[in-house]
Amino acid sequence: GIQVEQSPPDLILQEGANSTLRCNFSDSVNNLQWFHQNPWGQLINLFYIPSGTKQNGRLSATTVATERYSLLYISSSQTTDSGVYFCALPHDKIIFGKGTRLHILP
Amino acid sequence: KAGVTQTPRYLIKTRGQQVTLSCSPISGHRSVSWYQQTPGQGLQFLFEYFSETQRNKGNFPGRFSGRQFSNSRSEMNVSTLELGDSALYLCASSLIPGAIPKSYNEQFFGPGTRLTVL
């Protein structure tokens, strides 16, 4: 089946820093979602991005479907950005990566 | 528009008991998927229901079952609970089956039910 790999698995940054999270996938897909799971467990939709680039405030995402990867950029990190970031792809079911755990220090 | 709701939010059971969790999707959404999240295994797909029919099933034992009602609300049941069933159970709703890659077919998640089995 399709493989989804996220890197890095863990990231600790100082408030104000920028970060790039990566999602690699092993098969061609027609869509991809990025989620942020907050410390209470809620999964928040960030981007629904099959290809190209989207921006929402300090966050942006780029998916290059032909090269089978997607990147999530977080600029000027805030402590509220802490949590786990997942990418997910539709296949015969939705496949999730193992996530990147981001911890922003005040 | 109200989001996905799950009840109860927290649950404590003992081994051998059974439990029923409920998920109400976003109004108009007909697909509900269930996921189990544990620290060791990450997010694992349990099953998906669309129009009251189970459309897809993950690799879980038969103790895990579910159903969907005509109003698209879904329940999942776990019988004969084991310690390893302690987890966060998440449900997600979408307009049509979640694996169909249409631009309007985002998955939206509920807040989850945290189950502890003692």
XYZ file of C-alpha atoms in Angstrom:
224
model
C 0.000 0.000 0.000
C 0.905 3.631 -0.140
C 3.582 4.796 2.305
C 3.534 8.219 3.928
C 6.630 9.475 5.703
C 6.937 12.701 7.644
C 10.098 14.418 8.741
C 11.467 15.411 11.086
C 9.681 13.343 13.730
C 10.387 15.945 16.399
C 11.276 19.617 16.261
C 12.010 22.053 19.079
C 12.227 25.728 18.199
C 12.359 29.067 19.890
C 9.361 31.369 19.518
C 9.763 33.491 16.403
C 11.690 30.886 14.417
C 10.609 29.486 11.059
C 10.179 25.793 10.286
C 9.627 23.458 7.370
C 7.853 20.114 7.764
C 7.998 17.521 5.027
C 5.635 14.784 3.865
C 6.844 12.206 1.336
C 4.518 9.680 -0.245
C 5.239 6.591 -2.261
C 2.498 6.686 -4.866
C 0.768 9.264 -6.958
C -2.162 10.873 -5.220
C -4.763 13.380 -6.227
C -5.084 15.163 -2.938
C -3.448 15.794 0.394
C -4.464 17.361 3.691
C -2.390 18.871 6.464
C -3.705 18.819 10.024
C -2.564 20.256 13.330
C -3.389 18.236 16.418
C -3.474 20.476 19.448
C -2.513 19.317 22.952
C -6.172 18.427 23.661
C -6.248 15.991 20.750
C -8.373 18.000 18.331
C -7.318 17.698 14.694
C -7.573 21.056 12.982
C -7.666 21.330 9.195
C -4.828 23.443 7.854
C -4.695 22.847 4.106
C -6.358 20.736 1.462
C -3.749 20.883 -1.260
C -3.427 18.485 -4.223
C -0.774 20.589 -5.895
C 0.662 24.060 -5.939
C 0.971 26.437 -3.029
C -1.541 27.830 -0.558
C -1.082 30.345 2.200
C -3.048 31.093 5.329
C -1.493 33.740 7.529
C 1.821 32.522 8.878
C 1.317 29.061 7.396
C 1.795 27.973 3.843
C 1.941 24.624 2.075
C 3.336 23.411 -1.201
C 2.620 20.063 -2.839
C 4.648 18.770 -5.775
C 2.595 15.738 -6.733
C 4.899 14.677 -9.581
C 7.803 14.427 -7.120
C 5.608 12.975 -4.358
C 6.153 15.398 -1.548
C 4.494 18.230 0.294
C 5.970 20.889 2.550
C 4.364 22.846 5.355
C 6.001 26.140 6.291
C 5.425 27.878 9.587
C 6.858 31.343 9.919
C 7.363 33.411 13.088
C 6.375 30.452 15.297
C 4.204 31.020 18.342
C 3.743 28.781 21.372
C 0.213 28.019 20.152
C 1.758 26.334 17.098
C 2.967 23.511 19.350
C 1.438 20.120 18.744
C 1.634 17.385 16.150
C 1.335 18.028 12.439
C -0.017 15.291 10.202
C -0.287 14.928 6.479
C -2.982 12.606 5.150
C -3.679 11.237 1.712
C -6.745 9.600 0.213
C -6.092 6.151 -1.139
C -8.557 3.308 -0.709
C -8.878 4.955 2.688
C -7.251 7.997 4.228
C -3.617 7.270 5.060
C -1.919 9.341 7.753
C 1.774 9.900 8.291
C 3.197 9.408 11.781
C 3.369 13.145 12.292
C 5.927 15.781 13.258
C 5.824 16.815 16.912
C 6.584 20.544 17.134
C 7.404 22.208 20.425
C 7.772 26.004 20.465
C 9.635 27.380 23.449
C 8.627 30.807 24.817
C -22.601 25.364 10.756
C -21.896 23.064 13.714
C -18.791 20.913 13.559
C -18.386 17.221 14.155
C -19.474 16.226 17.643
C -18.484 13.158 19.606
C -19.908 11.817 22.821
C -18.868 11.080 25.416
C -15.599 13.008 25.568
C -14.082 10.844 28.274
C -14.830 7.314 29.336
C -13.366 4.911 31.868
C -14.199 1.222 31.609
C -12.821 -2.016 32.972
C -11.551 -5.006 31.051
C -14.284 -7.194 29.646
C -16.894 -4.447 29.464
C -18.235 -3.031 26.233
C -18.506 0.572 25.133
C -20.444 2.573 22.544
C -19.156 5.842 21.147
C -21.200 8.283 19.111
C -20.329 10.670 16.299
C -22.582 13.272 14.692
C -21.195 14.560 11.393
C -21.430 18.039 9.957
C -24.890 18.688 8.556
C -25.048 17.426 4.982
C -22.061 15.116 5.310
C -22.887 11.504 4.595
C -19.542 9.835 5.237
C -18.189 9.084 8.713
C -14.793 7.508 9.369
C -13.415 6.288 12.674
C -9.773 6.265 13.782
C -7.946 4.969 16.808
C -4.960 6.953 18.035
C -2.436 5.504 20.477
C 1.072 6.749 21.287
C 2.658 3.640 19.855
C 0.609 3.106 16.703
C -0.359 6.600 15.645
C -3.614 7.196 13.780
C -5.106 3.941 12.571
C -8.174 3.660 10.386
C -11.013 1.607 11.867
C -13.859 1.848 9.359
C -15.852 4.180 7.186
C -19.600 4.404 6.682
C -21.397 6.073 3.828
C -25.162 6.113 3.423
C -25.567 3.561 6.234
C -23.202 1.062 4.588
C -19.738 0.129 5.727
C -17.537 1.111 2.838
C -14.118 0.229 4.146
C -12.603 -1.473 7.151
C -9.175 -1.351 8.746
C -7.223 -4.168 10.286
C -8.956 -4.470 13.658
C -10.509 -7.528 15.352
C -14.204 -8.223 15.169
C -14.656 -6.774 18.677
C -14.713 -3.413 16.929
C -17.920 -2.713 15.069
C -19.905 0.222 13.896
C -23.042 1.395 12.234
C -24.527 4.463 10.651
C -28.064 5.706 10.933
C -30.273 7.322 8.315
C -29.410 10.795 9.680
C -25.700 9.969 9.093
C -24.910 9.776 12.811
C -22.587 6.905 13.519
C -21.785 4.729 16.490
C -18.874 2.431 17.114
C -18.895 -0.369 19.620
C -16.042 -2.191 21.249
C -16.910 -5.403 23.053
C -14.856 -7.313 25.604
C -12.535 -4.394 26.235
C -8.817 -5.001 26.615
C -6.187 -2.778 28.204
C -4.750 -2.113 24.751
C -8.007 -0.511 23.643
C -7.170 2.541 25.717
C -6.864 5.283 23.127
C -8.242 8.448 21.657
C -11.025 7.576 19.222
C -11.582 10.151 16.523
C -14.288 10.391 13.959
C -14.218 12.415 10.789
C -16.963 13.443 8.424
C -16.940 14.326 4.754
C -19.519 14.881 2.042
C -18.710 11.640 0.229
C -16.306 8.785 1.029
C -13.103 10.337 2.263
C -10.781 8.555 -0.146
C -12.429 10.190 -3.153
C -10.082 13.027 -4.036
C -12.468 15.811 -4.908
C -11.735 19.425 -4.071
C -14.902 19.671 -1.987
C -14.215 16.508 -0.020
C -12.217 17.632 2.977
C -12.340 15.502 6.099
C -13.300 17.289 9.322
C -12.577 15.754 12.689
C -14.447 15.761 15.949
C -12.778 16.416 19.324
C -12.445 12.712 20.068
C -13.420 10.351 22.850
C -10.649 9.428 25.236
C -11.210 5.857 26.423
C -9.314 4.440 29.373
C -9.589 0.723 30.099
C -8.566 -0.345 33.596
